[in-house]
Amino acid sequence: MASTFKGKSGDLHTLIKTLNSASSGSDGYWKGPKADRFRHDWESVRPTFEKWVETLMDASKSASTSADNIERAT
């Protein structure tokens, strides 16, 4: 479970970087209300996605600690 959480945290981090780069670098060629809305919406939700990266990493550490504790107890 810990490795899954850690892996998905990395996947999400990569997605955030990709979307952020694409969004911020598209001003010169992607114009119009839909482009503006996407950029606005992305800036609104990006902090939530970034928080999930942290949450998944914390869950990974917690699951790893729990697994270690169970292993030591048996």
PDB file of C-alpha atoms in Angstrom:
ATOM      1  CA  MET A   1       0.000   0.000   0.000  1.00  0.00           C
ATOM      2  CA  ALA A   2       2.809   2.423   0.877  1.00  0.00           C
ATOM      3  CA  SER A   3       4.472   1.985  -2.495  1.00  0.00           C
ATOM      4  CA  THR A   4       1.156   2.508  -4.299  1.00  0.00           C
ATOM      5  CA  PHE A   5       0.536   5.772  -2.451  1.00  0.00           C
ATOM      6  CA  LYS A   6       4.093   6.925  -3.113  1.00  0.00           C
ATOM      7  CA  GLY A   7       3.876   6.009  -6.794  1.00  0.00           C
ATOM      8  CA  LYS A   8       0.555   7.735  -7.290  1.00  0.00           C
ATOM      9  CA  SER A   9       1.897  10.803  -5.500  1.00  0.00           C
ATOM     10  CA  GLY A  10       4.700  10.915  -8.057  1.00  0.00           C
ATOM     11  CA  ASP A  11       2.247  10.400 -10.915  1.00  0.00           C
ATOM     12  CA  LEU A  12       0.087  13.248  -9.664  1.00  0.00           C
ATOM     13  CA  HIS A  13       3.114  15.497  -9.201  1.00  0.00           C
ATOM     14  CA  THR A  14       4.142  14.809 -12.804  1.00  0.00           C
ATOM     15  CA  LEU A  15       0.617  15.554 -14.025  1.00  0.00           C
ATOM     16  CA  ILE A  16       0.584  18.849 -12.128  1.00  0.00           C
ATOM     17  CA  LYS A  17       3.917  19.882 -13.630  1.00  0.00           C
ATOM     18  CA  THR A  18       2.755  18.914 -17.126  1.00  0.00           C
ATOM     19  CA  LEU A  19      -0.553  20.754 -16.886  1.00  0.00           C
ATOM     20  CA  ASN A  20       1.052  23.780 -15.289  1.00  0.00           C
ATOM     21  CA  SER A  21       3.687  23.998 -17.996  1.00  0.00           C
ATOM     22  CA  ALA A  22       1.151  23.522 -20.782  1.00  0.00           C
ATOM     23  CA  SER A  23      -1.234  26.044 -19.269  1.00  0.00           C
ATOM     24  CA  SER A  24       1.296  28.766 -18.564  1.00  0.00           C
ATOM     25  CA  GLY A  25       3.092  28.266 -21.866  1.00  0.00           C
ATOM     26  CA  SER A  26       0.011  28.383 -24.065  1.00  0.00           C
ATOM     27  CA  ASP A  27      -0.806  32.096 -23.865  1.00  0.00           C
ATOM     28  CA  GLY A  28       0.777  32.819 -27.220  1.00  0.00           C
ATOM     29  CA  TYR A  29      -1.209  30.332 -29.255  1.00  0.00           C
ATOM     30  CA  TRP A  30      -4.268  29.199 -27.284  1.00  0.00           C
ATOM     31  CA  LYS A  31      -6.621  32.117 -27.005  1.00  0.00           C
ATOM     32  CA  GLY A  32     -10.270  32.703 -26.389  1.00  0.00           C
ATOM     33  CA  PRO A  33     -12.803  32.213 -23.631  1.00  0.00           C
ATOM     34  CA  LYS A  34     -12.264  28.457 -23.294  1.00  0.00           C
ATOM     35  CA  ALA A  35      -8.513  28.911 -22.986  1.00  0.00           C
ATOM     36  CA  ASP A  36      -8.997  31.663 -20.423  1.00  0.00           C
ATOM     37  CA  ARG A  37     -11.457  29.542 -18.490  1.00  0.00           C
ATOM     38  CA  PHE A  38      -9.109  26.561 -18.449  1.00  0.00           C
ATOM     39  CA  ARG A  39      -6.222  28.691 -17.179  1.00  0.00           C
ATOM     40  CA  HIS A  40      -8.442  30.258 -14.522  1.00  0.00           C
ATOM     41  CA  ASP A  41      -9.904  26.921 -13.443  1.00  0.00           C
ATOM     42  CA  TRP A  42      -6.477  25.295 -13.392  1.00  0.00           C
ATOM     43  CA  GLU A  43      -5.098  28.027 -11.130  1.00  0.00           C
ATOM     44  CA  SER A  44      -8.098  27.505  -8.854  1.00  0.00           C
ATOM     45  CA  VAL A  45      -7.758  23.738  -8.502  1.00  0.00           C
ATOM     46  CA  ARG A  46      -3.967  23.376  -8.678  1.00  0.00           C
ATOM     47  CA  PRO A  47      -3.473  23.988  -4.920  1.00  0.00           C
ATOM     48  CA  THR A  48      -5.896  21.137  -4.188  1.00  0.00           C
ATOM     49  CA  PHE A  49      -3.960  18.792  -6.452  1.00  0.00           C
ATOM     50  CA  GLU A  50      -0.698  19.872  -4.791  1.00  0.00           C
ATOM     51  CA  LYS A  51      -2.224  19.168  -1.387  1.00  0.00           C
ATOM     52  CA  TRP A  52      -3.151  15.666  -2.592  1.00  0.00           C
ATOM     53  CA  VAL A  53       0.498  15.035  -3.491  1.00  0.00           C
ATOM     54  CA  GLU A  54       1.378  15.779   0.133  1.00  0.00           C
ATOM     55  CA  THR A  55      -1.552  13.721   1.418  1.00  0.00           C
ATOM     56  CA  LEU A  56      -0.512  10.695  -0.621  1.00  0.00           C
ATOM     57  CA  MET A  57       3.094  10.996   0.576  1.00  0.00           C
ATOM     58  CA  ASP A  58       1.910  11.233   4.187  1.00  0.00           C
ATOM     59  CA  ALA A  59      -0.296   8.180   3.667  1.00  0.00           C
ATOM     60  CA  SER A  60       2.655   6.319   2.171  1.00  0.00           C
ATOM     61  CA  LYS A  61       4.823   7.087   5.191  1.00  0.00           C
ATOM     62  CA  SER A  62       2.039   6.130   7.589  1.00  0.00           C
ATOM     63  CA  ALA A  63       1.339   2.843   5.810  1.00  0.00           C
ATOM     64  CA  SER A  64       5.043   2.026   5.764  1.00  0.00           C
ATOM     65  CA  THR A  65       5.377   2.760   9.487  1.00  0.00           C
ATOM     66  CA  SER A  66       2.320   0.641  10.259  1.00  0.00           C
ATOM     67  CA  ALA A  67       3.671  -2.250   8.205  1.00  0.00           C
ATOM     68  CA  ASP A  68       7.027  -1.998   9.982  1.00  0.00           C
ATOM     69  CA  ASN A  69       5.310  -1.980  13.386  1.00  0.00           C
ATOM     70  CA  ILE A  70       3.247  -5.043  12.500  1.00  0.00           C
ATOM     71  CA  GLU A  71       6.348  -6.829  11.224  1.00  0.00           C
ATOM     72  CA  ARG A  72       8.246  -6.071  14.440  1.00  0.00           C
ATOM     73  CA  ALA A  73       5.315  -7.227  16.574  1.00  0.00           C
ATOM     74  CA  THR A  74       5.111 -10.628  14.909  1.00  0.00           C
TER      75      THR A  74
END
